[in-house]
CSV table of N, CA and C in Angstrom, one decimal:
chain,number,residue,atom,x,y,z
A,42,MET,N,-6.9,-18.1,-11.9
A,42,MET,CA,-7.0,-16.8,-11.2
A,42,MET,C,-5.7,-16.6,-10.5
A,43,ARG,N,-5.2,-15.3,-10.6
A,43,ARG,CA,-4.0,-15.0,-9.8
A,43,ARG,C,-4.4,-14.7,-8.4
A,44,VAL,N,-3.8,-15.4,-7.4
A,44,VAL,CA,-4.1,-15.2,-6.0
A,44,VAL,C,-2.8,-14.8,-5.3
A,45,TYR,N,-2.9,-13.8,-4.5
A,45,TYR,CA,-1.7,-13.3,-3.7
A,45,TYR,C,-1.8,-13.8,-2.3
A,46,LEU,N,-0.8,-14.6,-1.9
A,46,LEU,CA,-0.8,-15.2,-0.6
A,46,LEU,C,0.2,-14.5,0.3
A,47,PRO,N,-0.3,-14.0,1.4
A,47,PRO,CA,0.6,-13.3,2.3
A,47,PRO,C,1.5,-14.3,3.0
A,48,CYS,N,2.8,-13.9,3.2
A,48,CYS,CA,3.8,-14.8,3.7
A,48,CYS,C,4.8,-14.0,4.5
A,49,THR,N,5.8,-14.7,5.1
A,49,THR,CA,7.0,-14.1,5.7
A,49,THR,C,8.2,-14.9,5.2
A,50,LEU,N,9.4,-14.4,5.4
A,50,LEU,CA,10.5,-15.2,5.0
A,50,LEU,C,10.6,-16.6,5.6
A,51,PRO,N,10.4,-16.7,6.9
A,51,PRO,CA,10.4,-18.1,7.5
A,51,PRO,C,9.3,-19.0,6.9
A,52,PHE,N,8.2,-18.4,6.7
A,52,PHE,CA,7.1,-19.2,6.0
A,52,PHE,C,7.5,-19.6,4.6
A,53,LEU,N,8.1,-18.7,3.9
A,53,LEU,CA,8.6,-19.0,2.5
A,53,LEU,C,9.6,-20.1,2.6
A,54,ALA,N,10.5,-20.2,3.6
A,54,ALA,CA,11.4,-21.3,3.7
A,54,ALA,C,10.7,-22.6,3.9
A,55,ARG,N,9.6,-22.6,4.7
A,55,ARG,CA,8.8,-23.8,4.8
A,55,ARG,C,8.2,-24.2,3.5
A,56,VAL,N,7.7,-23.2,2.7
A,56,VAL,CA,7.1,-23.5,1.4
A,56,VAL,C,8.1,-24.1,0.5
A,57,ALA,N,9.3,-23.6,0.5
A,57,ALA,CA,10.4,-24.1,-0.4
A,57,ALA,C,10.7,-25.5,0.0
A,58,GLY,N,10.8,-25.8,1.3
A,58,GLY,CA,11.1,-27.1,1.8
A,58,GLY,C,10.0,-28.2,1.5
A,59,ALA,N,8.8,-27.7,1.7
A,59,ALA,CA,7.6,-28.7,1.5
A,59,ALA,C,7.2,-28.7,0.0
A,60,GLY,N,7.5,-27.8,-0.8
A,60,GLY,CA,7.1,-27.8,-2.2
A,60,GLY,C,5.6,-27.3,-2.3
A,61,GLU,N,5.1,-26.7,-1.3
A,61,GLU,CA,3.7,-26.2,-1.4
A,61,GLU,C,3.4,-25.2,-0.3
A,62,VAL,N,2.4,-24.4,-0.5
A,62,VAL,CA,1.9,-23.5,0.5
A,62,VAL,C,0.7,-24.2,1.1
A,63,GLY,N,0.8,-24.4,2.4
A,63,GLY,CA,-0.2,-25.0,3.1
A,63,GLY,C,0.0,-24.9,4.6
A,64,PRO,N,-0.8,-25.5,5.4
A,64,PRO,CA,-1.9,-26.3,5.1
A,64,PRO,C,-3.2,-25.5,4.7
A,65,ALA,N,-4.1,-26.1,4.0
A,65,ALA,CA,-5.3,-25.5,3.6
A,65,ALA,C,-6.3,-25.5,4.7
A,66,PRO,N,-7.2,-24.7,4.7
A,66,PRO,CA,-7.5,-23.6,3.8
A,66,PRO,C,-6.5,-22.4,3.9
A,67,LEU,N,-6.3,-21.7,2.8
A,67,LEU,CA,-5.4,-20.6,2.8
A,67,LEU,C,-6.2,-19.3,2.6
A,68,THR,N,-5.7,-18.2,3.2
A,68,THR,CA,-6.3,-16.9,3.0
A,68,THR,C,-5.5,-16.2,1.9
A,69,GLY,N,-6.1,-15.7,0.9
A,69,GLY,CA,-5.4,-15.1,-0.2
A,69,GLY,C,-6.1,-13.8,-0.6
A,70,TYR,N,-5.6,-13.1,-1.6
A,70,TYR,CA,-6.2,-11.9,-2.1
A,70,TYR,C,-6.2,-12.0,-3.6
A,71,ALA,N,-7.3,-11.5,-4.2
A,71,ALA,CA,-7.4,-11.6,-5.7
A,71,ALA,C,-8.4,-10.6,-6.1
A,72,VAL,N,-8.5,-10.5,-7.5
A,72,VAL,CA,-9.5,-9.6,-8.1
A,72,VAL,C,-10.8,-10.3,-7.9
A,73,THR,N,-11.6,-9.8,-7.0
A,73,THR,CA,-12.9,-10.4,-6.7
A,73,THR,C,-14.0,-9.5,-7.3
A,74,PRO,N,-15.2,-10.0,-7.4
A,74,PRO,CA,-16.3,-9.1,-7.8
A,74,PRO,C,-16.5,-7.9,-6.9
A,75,THR,N,-16.3,-8.1,-5.6
A,75,THR,CA,-16.4,-7.0,-4.7
A,75,THR,C,-15.4,-5.9,-4.9
A,76,LEU,N,-14.2,-6.4,-5.2
A,76,LEU,CA,-13.1,-5.4,-5.5
A,76,LEU,C,-13.4,-4.7,-6.8
A,77,VAL,N,-13.8,-5.4,-7.8
A,77,VAL,CA,-14.2,-4.7,-9.1
A,77,VAL,C,-15.3,-3.7,-8.9
A,78,GLU,N,-16.3,-4.0,-8.1
A,78,GLU,CA,-17.4,-3.1,-7.8
A,78,GLU,C,-16.9,-1.9,-7.1
A,79,TRP,N,-16.0,-2.1,-6.1
A,79,TRP,CA,-15.4,-1.0,-5.3
A,79,TRP,C,-14.6,-0.1,-6.1
A,80,TYR,N,-13.7,-0.6,-7.0
A,80,TYR,CA,-12.8,0.2,-7.7
A,80,TYR,C,-13.4,0.8,-9.0
A,81,VAL,N,-14.4,0.3,-9.5
A,81,VAL,CA,-15.2,0.8,-10.6
A,81,VAL,C,-14.5,1.0,-11.9
A,82,SER,N,-13.4,1.8,-11.9
A,82,SER,CA,-12.8,2.1,-13.2
A,82,SER,C,-11.4,1.6,-13.4
A,83,GLY,N,-11.0,0.6,-12.7
A,83,GLY,CA,-9.6,0.1,-12.9
A,83,GLY,C,-9.5,-1.0,-13.9
A,84,ASP,N,-8.3,-1.1,-14.5
A,84,ASP,CA,-8.1,-2.3,-15.4
A,84,ASP,C,-7.6,-3.4,-14.6
A,85,THR,N,-7.4,-4.6,-15.2
A,85,THR,CA,-7.0,-5.8,-14.5
A,85,THR,C,-5.7,-5.5,-13.7
A,86,GLU,N,-4.7,-4.9,-14.3
A,86,GLU,CA,-3.4,-4.7,-13.7
A,86,GLU,C,-3.6,-3.8,-12.4
A,87,GLU,N,-4.4,-2.8,-12.5
A,87,GLU,CA,-4.6,-1.9,-11.3
A,87,GLU,C,-5.3,-2.7,-10.2
A,88,LEU,N,-6.3,-3.5,-10.6
A,88,LEU,CA,-7.0,-4.3,-9.6
A,88,LEU,C,-6.1,-5.4,-9.0
A,89,GLU,N,-5.2,-6.0,-9.7
A,89,GLU,CA,-4.2,-6.9,-9.2
A,89,GLU,C,-3.3,-6.3,-8.2
A,90,TYR,N,-2.9,-5.0,-8.5
A,90,TYR,CA,-2.0,-4.3,-7.6
A,90,TYR,C,-2.7,-4.0,-6.3
A,91,VAL,N,-4.0,-3.7,-6.3
A,91,VAL,CA,-4.8,-3.5,-5.1
A,91,VAL,C,-4.8,-4.8,-4.3
A,92,ALA,N,-5.0,-6.0,-4.9
A,92,ALA,CA,-5.0,-7.3,-4.2
A,92,ALA,C,-3.6,-7.6,-3.7
A,93,LEU,N,-2.6,-7.3,-4.4
A,93,LEU,CA,-1.2,-7.5,-4.0
A,93,LEU,C,-0.9,-6.6,-2.7
A,94,THR,N,-1.4,-5.4,-2.8
A,94,THR,CA,-1.2,-4.5,-1.6
A,94,THR,C,-1.9,-5.0,-0.4
A,95,ASP,N,-3.2,-5.5,-0.6
A,95,ASP,CA,-3.9,-6.1,0.5
A,95,ASP,C,-3.2,-7.3,1.1
A,96,ALA,N,-2.6,-8.1,0.3
A,96,ALA,CA,-1.8,-9.3,0.7
A,96,ALA,C,-0.6,-8.8,1.5
A,97,ALA,N,0.1,-7.7,1.0
A,97,ALA,CA,1.3,-7.2,1.7
A,97,ALA,C,0.9,-6.7,3.1
A,98,ARG,N,-0.3,-6.1,3.2
A,98,ARG,CA,-0.7,-5.7,4.5
A,98,ARG,C,-1.0,-6.9,5.4
A,99,ALA,N,-1.5,-8.0,4.9
A,99,ALA,CA,-1.7,-9.2,5.6
A,99,ALA,C,-0.4,-9.8,6.0
A,100,SER,N,0.6,-9.7,5.2
A,100,SER,CA,1.9,-10.2,5.5
A,100,SER,C,2.5,-9.4,6.7
A,101,LEU,N,2.2,-8.1,6.7
A,101,LEU,CA,2.6,-7.2,7.9
A,101,LEU,C,2.0,-7.7,9.2
A,102,ARG,N,0.7,-8.1,9.1
A,102,ARG,CA,0.0,-8.6,10.3
A,102,ARG,C,0.6,-10.0,10.7
A,103,MET,N,1.1,-10.8,9.8
A,103,MET,CA,1.7,-12.0,10.1
A,103,MET,C,3.1,-11.8,10.8
A,104,LEU,N,3.8,-10.8,10.3
A,104,LEU,CA,5.1,-10.4,11.0
A,104,LEU,C,4.8,-9.9,12.4
A,105,ALA,N,3.8,-9.1,12.6
A,105,ALA,CA,3.5,-8.6,13.9
A,105,ALA,C,3.0,-9.7,14.8
A,106,ALA,N,2.3,-10.7,14.3
A,106,ALA,CA,1.8,-11.8,15.1
A,106,ALA,C,3.0,-12.7,15.5
A,107,ASP,N,3.9,-12.9,14.6
A,107,ASP,CA,5.1,-13.7,14.9
A,107,ASP,C,5.9,-13.0,16.0
A,108,ARG,N,6.1,-11.7,15.9
A,108,ARG,CA,6.9,-11.0,16.8
A,108,ARG,C,6.2,-11.0,18.2
A,109,ALA,N,4.9,-10.9,18.2
A,109,ALA,CA,4.1,-10.9,19.5
A,109,ALA,C,4.3,-12.3,20.2
A,110,ASP,N,4.5,-13.3,19.3
A,110,ASP,CA,4.7,-14.7,19.9
A,110,ASP,C,6.1,-15.0,20.2
A,111,GLY,N,7.0,-14.0,20.1
A,111,GLY,CA,8.4,-14.1,20.4
A,111,GLY,C,9.2,-14.7,19.3
A,112,VAL,N,8.7,-14.8,18.1
A,112,VAL,CA,9.5,-15.3,17.0
A,112,VAL,C,10.2,-14.2,16.3
A,113,GLU,N,11.5,-14.4,16.2
A,113,GLU,CA,12.4,-13.4,15.5
A,113,GLU,C,12.2,-13.5,14.0
A,114,VAL,N,11.7,-12.5,13.4
A,114,VAL,CA,11.5,-12.6,11.9
A,114,VAL,C,11.9,-11.3,11.3
A,115,ALA,N,12.5,-11.4,10.1
A,115,ALA,CA,13.0,-10.2,9.4
A,115,ALA,C,11.8,-9.3,9.0
A,116,ALA,N,12.1,-8.0,9.1
A,116,ALA,CA,11.0,-7.0,8.8
A,116,ALA,C,10.9,-6.8,7.3
A,117,ARG,N,10.5,-7.8,6.6
A,117,ARG,CA,10.3,-7.7,5.1
A,117,ARG,C,8.9,-8.4,4.8
A,118,ARG,N,8.1,-7.6,4.2
A,118,ARG,CA,6.8,-8.2,3.7
A,118,ARG,C,7.1,-9.2,2.6
A,119,VAL,N,6.3,-10.3,2.5
A,119,VAL,CA,6.5,-11.3,1.5
A,119,VAL,C,5.1,-11.6,1.0
A,120,VAL,N,4.9,-11.7,-0.4
A,120,VAL,CA,3.7,-12.1,-1.0
A,120,VAL,C,4.0,-13.1,-2.1
A,121,VAL,N,3.3,-14.3,-2.0
A,121,VAL,CA,3.5,-15.3,-3.0
A,121,VAL,C,2.3,-15.1,-4.0
A,122,ALA,N,2.7,-15.0,-5.3
A,122,ALA,CA,1.7,-14.9,-6.4
A,122,ALA,C,1.5,-16.3,-7.0
A,123,ALA,N,0.3,-16.8,-7.0
A,123,ALA,CA,0.1,-18.1,-7.5
A,123,ALA,C,-1.1,-18.1,-8.5
A,124,GLU,N,-1.1,-19.1,-9.4
A,124,GLU,CA,-2.2,-19.3,-10.3
A,124,GLU,C,-3.0,-20.5,-9.8
A,125,VAL,N,-4.3,-20.2,-9.4
A,125,VAL,CA,-5.2,-21.2,-8.8
A,125,VAL,C,-6.4,-21.2,-9.7
A,126,PRO,N,-6.9,-22.4,-10.0
A,126,PRO,CA,-8.2,-22.5,-10.8
A,126,PRO,C,-9.3,-21.7,-10.2
A,127,ASP,N,-10.0,-21.0,-11.0
A,127,ASP,CA,-11.1,-20.1,-10.6
A,127,ASP,C,-12.1,-20.8,-9.7
A,128,ASP,N,-12.4,-22.0,-10.1
A,128,ASP,CA,-13.5,-22.8,-9.4
A,128,ASP,C,-13.1,-23.2,-8.0
A,129,VAL,N,-11.9,-23.1,-7.7
A,129,VAL,CA,-11.4,-23.5,-6.4
A,129,VAL,C,-11.5,-22.3,-5.4
A,130,VAL,N,-11.3,-21.1,-5.9
A,130,VAL,CA,-11.2,-19.9,-5.1
A,130,VAL,C,-12.6,-19.5,-4.7
A,131,ALA,N,-12.8,-19.2,-3.4
A,131,ALA,CA,-14.1,-18.7,-2.9
A,131,ALA,C,-13.9,-17.3,-2.4
A,132,SER,N,-14.9,-16.4,-2.8
A,132,SER,CA,-14.9,-15.1,-2.3
A,132,SER,C,-16.4,-14.8,-1.9
A,133,GLY,N,-16.6,-13.7,-1.3
A,133,GLY,CA,-18.0,-13.4,-0.9
A,133,GLY,C,-18.1,-12.3,0.1
A,134,PRO,N,-19.3,-11.9,0.4
A,134,PRO,CA,-19.5,-10.8,1.3
A,134,PRO,C,-19.2,-11.2,2.8
A,135,ASP,N,-19.1,-12.5,3.1
A,135,ASP,CA,-18.7,-12.9,4.4
A,135,ASP,C,-17.3,-12.7,4.7
A,136,LEU,N,-16.5,-12.5,3.7
A,136,LEU,CA,-15.0,-12.2,3.9
A,136,LEU,C,-14.9,-10.7,4.1
A,137,GLU,N,-14.1,-10.3,5.1
A,137,GLU,CA,-14.1,-8.9,5.6
A,137,GLU,C,-13.4,-7.9,4.6
A,138,GLU,N,-12.5,-8.3,3.8
A,138,GLU,CA,-11.8,-7.4,2.9
A,138,GLU,C,-12.2,-7.6,1.5
A,139,ARG,N,-12.2,-6.5,0.7
A,139,ARG,CA,-12.8,-6.5,-0.6
A,139,ARG,C,-12.1,-7.5,-1.6
A,140,SER,N,-10.8,-7.8,-1.3
A,140,SER,CA,-10.1,-8.7,-2.2
A,140,SER,C,-9.8,-10.1,-1.6
A,141,ARG,N,-10.2,-10.3,-0.4
A,141,ARG,CA,-9.9,-11.5,0.4
A,141,ARG,C,-10.7,-12.7,-0.2
A,142,VAL,N,-9.9,-13.8,-0.4
A,142,VAL,CA,-10.5,-15.1,-0.9
A,142,VAL,C,-10.0,-16.2,0.0
A,143,ARG,N,-10.7,-17.3,-0.1
A,143,ARG,CA,-10.3,-18.5,0.6
A,143,ARG,C,-9.9,-19.5,-0.5
A,144,VAL,N,-8.8,-20.2,-0.2
A,144,VAL,CA,-8.3,-21.3,-1.1
A,144,VAL,C,-8.3,-22.5,-0.3
A,145,PRO,N,-9.3,-23.5,-0.6
A,145,PRO,CA,-9.5,-24.6,0.3
A,145,PRO,C,-8.5,-25.8,0.0
A,146,VAL,N,-7.5,-25.5,-0.8
A,146,VAL,CA,-6.5,-26.6,-1.2
A,146,VAL,C,-5.1,-26.0,-1.0
A,147,VAL,N,-4.1,-26.8,-0.8
A,147,VAL,CA,-2.7,-26.3,-0.8
A,147,VAL,C,-2.4,-25.9,-2.2
A,148,VAL,N,-1.4,-24.9,-2.3
A,148,VAL,CA,-0.9,-24.4,-3.6
A,148,VAL,C,0.5,-25.0,-3.8
A,149,ARG,N,0.6,-25.8,-4.8
A,149,ARG,CA,1.8,-26.5,-5.2
A,149,ARG,C,2.9,-25.5,-5.7
A,150,MET,N,4.1,-25.8,-5.6
A,150,MET,CA,5.2,-25.0,-6.1
A,150,MET,C,5.0,-24.6,-7.6
A,151,ASN,N,4.5,-25.6,-8.4
A,151,ASN,CA,4.4,-25.3,-9.8
A,151,ASN,C,3.3,-24.3,-10.1
A,152,GLN,N,2.5,-24.0,-9.1
A,152,GLN,CA,1.4,-23.0,-9.3
A,152,GLN,C,1.9,-21.6,-9.0
A,153,ILE,N,3.1,-21.5,-8.3
A,153,ILE,CA,3.6,-20.2,-7.9
A,153,ILE,C,4.2,-19.5,-9.1
A,154,ALA,N,3.8,-18.3,-9.4
A,154,ALA,CA,4.3,-17.6,-10.5
A,154,ALA,C,5.4,-16.7,-10.2
A,155,ALA,N,5.4,-16.1,-8.9
A,155,ALA,CA,6.5,-15.2,-8.5
A,155,ALA,C,6.3,-15.0,-7.0
A,156,VAL,N,7.4,-14.4,-6.5
A,156,VAL,CA,7.3,-14.0,-5.1
A,156,VAL,C,7.7,-12.5,-5.0
A,157,HIS,N,7.0,-11.7,-4.2
A,157,HIS,CA,7.2,-10.3,-4.1
A,157,HIS,C,7.7,-10.0,-2.6
A,158,VAL,N,8.8,-9.3,-2.5
A,158,VAL,CA,9.5,-9.1,-1.2
A,158,VAL,C,10.0,-7.7,-1.1
A,159,ASP,N,9.9,-7.1,0.1
A,159,ASP,CA,10.5,-5.8,0.3
A,159,ASP,C,12.0,-5.8,0.1
A,160,ASP,N,12.4,-4.6,-0.4
A,160,ASP,CA,13.8,-4.3,-0.5
A,160,ASP,C,14.4,-4.0,0.9
A,161,LEU,N,15.6,-4.2,1.1
A,161,LEU,CA,16.2,-4.0,2.4
A,161,LEU,C,16.0,-2.5,2.8
A,162,GLY,N,15.9,-1.6,1.9
A,162,GLY,CA,15.7,-0.2,2.2
A,162,GLY,C,14.4,0.1,2.8
A,163,ALA,N,13.4,-0.8,2.7
A,163,ALA,CA,12.1,-0.6,3.3
A,163,ALA,C,12.1,-1.0,4.8
A,164,VAL,N,13.1,-1.7,5.2
A,164,VAL,CA,13.1,-2.3,6.6
A,164,VAL,C,12.7,-1.3,7.7
A,165,PRO,N,13.3,-0.1,7.7
A,165,PRO,CA,12.9,0.8,8.8
A,165,PRO,C,11.4,1.1,8.8
A,166,ASP,N,10.9,1.3,7.7
A,166,ASP,CA,9.4,1.6,7.6
A,166,ASP,C,8.6,0.4,7.9
A,167,VAL,N,9.0,-0.8,7.5
A,167,VAL,CA,8.3,-2.0,7.8
A,167,VAL,C,8.4,-2.3,9.3
A,168,GLU,N,9.5,-2.0,10.0
A,168,GLU,CA,9.6,-2.1,11.4
A,168,GLU,C,8.6,-1.2,12.1
A,169,ALA,N,8.5,0.0,11.7
A,169,ALA,CA,7.5,0.9,12.3
A,169,ALA,C,6.1,0.4,12.0
A,170,ALA,N,5.8,-0.1,10.9
A,170,ALA,CA,4.5,-0.6,10.5
A,170,ALA,C,4.1,-1.8,11.3
A,171,ILE,N,5.1,-2.7,11.6
A,171,ILE,CA,4.9,-3.9,12.4
A,171,ILE,C,4.4,-3.5,13.8
A,172,ALA,N,5.0,-2.4,14.3
A,172,ALA,CA,4.7,-2.0,15.7
A,172,ALA,C,3.3,-1.3,15.7
A,173,ALA,N,2.8,-0.8,14.5
A,173,ALA,CA,1.6,0.0,14.5
A,173,ALA,C,0.4,-0.8,13.9
A,174,VAL,N,0.6,-1.9,13.2
A,174,VAL,CA,-0.5,-2.5,12.4
A,174,VAL,C,-1.7,-2.9,13.3
A,175,PHE,N,-1.6,-3.4,14.4
A,175,PHE,CA,-2.7,-3.8,15.2
A,175,PHE,C,-3.5,-2.6,15.7
A,176,ALA,N,-2.8,-1.6,16.1
A,176,ALA,CA,-3.5,-0.3,16.5
A,176,ALA,C,-4.2,0.3,15.3
A,177,ALA,N,-3.6,0.2,14.1
A,177,ALA,CA,-4.2,0.7,12.9
A,177,ALA,C,-5.5,0.0,12.6
A,178,ASP,N,-5.4,-1.3,12.8
A,178,ASP,CA,-6.6,-2.2,12.5
A,178,ASP,C,-7.7,-1.8,13.5
A,179,ALA,N,-7.3,-1.4,14.7
A,179,ALA,CA,-8.3,-1.0,15.8
A,179,ALA,C,-8.8,0.4,15.6
A,180,GLY,N,-8.3,1.1,14.6
A,180,GLY,CA,-8.9,2.5,14.3
A,180,GLY,C,-8.0,3.6,14.7
A,181,ASP,N,-6.8,3.4,15.2
A,181,ASP,CA,-5.9,4.5,15.5
A,181,ASP,C,-5.4,5.2,14.3
A,182,ASP,N,-5.8,6.4,14.1
A,182,ASP,CA,-5.4,7.2,12.9
A,182,ASP,C,-3.9,7.4,12.7
A,183,ASP,N,-3.2,7.6,13.8
A,183,ASP,CA,-1.8,7.8,13.7
A,183,ASP,C,-1.1,6.5,13.3
A,184,ALA,N,-1.5,5.4,13.9
A,184,ALA,CA,-1.0,4.1,13.5
A,184,ALA,C,-1.3,3.8,12.0
A,185,ARG,N,-2.5,4.1,11.6
A,185,ARG,CA,-2.9,3.9,10.2
A,185,ARG,C,-2.0,4.7,9.3
A,186,PHE,N,-1.6,5.9,9.7
A,186,PHE,CA,-0.7,6.7,8.8
A,186,PHE,C,0.6,6.0,8.7
A,187,VAL,N,1.1,5.4,9.8
A,187,VAL,CA,2.4,4.7,9.7
A,187,VAL,C,2.3,3.5,8.8
A,188,VAL,N,1.2,2.7,9.0
A,188,VAL,CA,1.0,1.5,8.2
A,188,VAL,C,0.9,1.9,6.7
A,189,ASP,N,0.1,2.9,6.4
A,189,ASP,CA,-0.1,3.3,5.0
A,189,ASP,C,1.2,3.8,4.4
A,190,GLY,N,2.1,4.3,5.2
A,190,GLY,CA,3.4,4.8,4.7
A,190,GLY,C,4.3,3.7,4.2
A,191,VAL,N,4.2,2.5,4.8
A,191,VAL,CA,5.0,1.4,4.3
A,191,VAL,C,4.6,1.0,2.8
A,192,GLU,N,3.4,1.4,2.5
A,192,GLU,CA,2.9,1.0,1.1
A,192,GLU,C,3.6,1.9,0.0
A,193,ASP,N,4.3,2.9,0.5
A,193,ASP,CA,5.1,3.7,-0.5
A,193,ASP,C,6.3,2.9,-1.1
A,194,HIS,N,6.6,1.8,-0.4
A,194,HIS,CA,7.7,0.9,-0.8
A,194,HIS,C,7.1,-0.2,-1.7
A,195,GLU,N,7.5,-0.2,-3.0
A,195,GLU,CA,7.1,-1.3,-3.9
A,195,GLU,C,7.8,-2.6,-3.5
A,196,LEU,N,7.0,-3.7,-3.6
A,196,LEU,CA,7.6,-5.0,-3.4
A,196,LEU,C,8.4,-5.4,-4.6
A,197,MET,N,9.5,-6.0,-4.5
A,197,MET,CA,10.3,-6.4,-5.6
A,197,MET,C,9.8,-7.8,-6.1
A,198,TRP,N,10.0,-8.0,-7.4
A,198,TRP,CA,9.5,-9.3,-8.0
A,198,TRP,C,10.6,-10.2,-8.1
A,199,PHE,N,10.4,-11.5,-7.7
A,199,PHE,CA,11.4,-12.6,-7.9
A,199,PHE,C,10.8,-13.8,-8.5
A,200,ALA,N,11.5,-14.4,-9.4
A,200,ALA,CA,11.0,-15.7,-10.0
A,200,ALA,C,11.2,-16.8,-9.0
A,201,THR,N,10.5,-17.9,-9.2
A,201,THR,CA,10.5,-19.0,-8.2
A,201,THR,C,11.9,-19.5,-8.0
A,202,GLN,N,12.7,-19.6,-9.1
A,202,GLN,CA,14.0,-20.1,-9.0
A,202,GLN,C,14.9,-19.2,-8.1
A,203,GLU,N,14.5,-18.0,-7.8
A,203,GLU,CA,15.3,-17.1,-7.0
A,203,GLU,C,14.9,-17.3,-5.5
A,204,ILE,N,14.0,-18.1,-5.2
A,204,ILE,CA,13.5,-18.2,-3.8
A,204,ILE,C,14.7,-18.6,-2.9
A,205,PRO,N,15.6,-19.6,-3.2
A,205,PRO,CA,16.7,-20.0,-2.4
A,205,PRO,C,17.6,-18.8,-2.1
A,206,ASP,N,17.8,-17.9,-3.0
A,206,ASP,CA,18.6,-16.7,-2.8
A,206,ASP,C,18.0,-15.7,-1.8
A,207,LEU,N,16.6,-15.7,-1.7
A,207,LEU,CA,15.9,-14.8,-0.8
A,207,LEU,C,16.1,-15.4,0.7
A,208,LEU,N,16.3,-16.6,0.8
A,208,LEU,CA,16.4,-17.3,2.1
A,208,LEU,C,17.7,-17.4,2.7
A,209,THR,N,18.8,-16.9,2.0
A,209,THR,CA,20.1,-16.9,2.5
A,209,THR,C,20.5,-15.7,3.2
């Protein structure tokens, strides 16, 4: 199963150094039965795009949390796409988002298929969304508009061997 793991550039550096995404359990996003039921008429590619978008929004929350803790972090959303055995991934109605899953094991580097990262041109909109994401989650419509706007920026695709280049 393709699982999209929200990340940040500093977290990606730790992943590259450790050779794994961890510690477990991990929160990820994938094509779940709830997502399929919600979307009704999408093909697999469209459903995976929704899961990727949900993971990108979770990455935005990670960036905002880091900033709230005083950590200086680049305003670029990062999502790690990994192949995880279906029987390991847990989803269900107890998880708040339609594509959210739990991965109870670390994800090894050889399971990572790709990394998706914002282009530098998205930085101003990502900055605005970082400032608005928690208000958007609390129901502020103006903040939600700002956060939804960052989704106009497509995340770029990078192969795993390009990870060191992303970190320089």
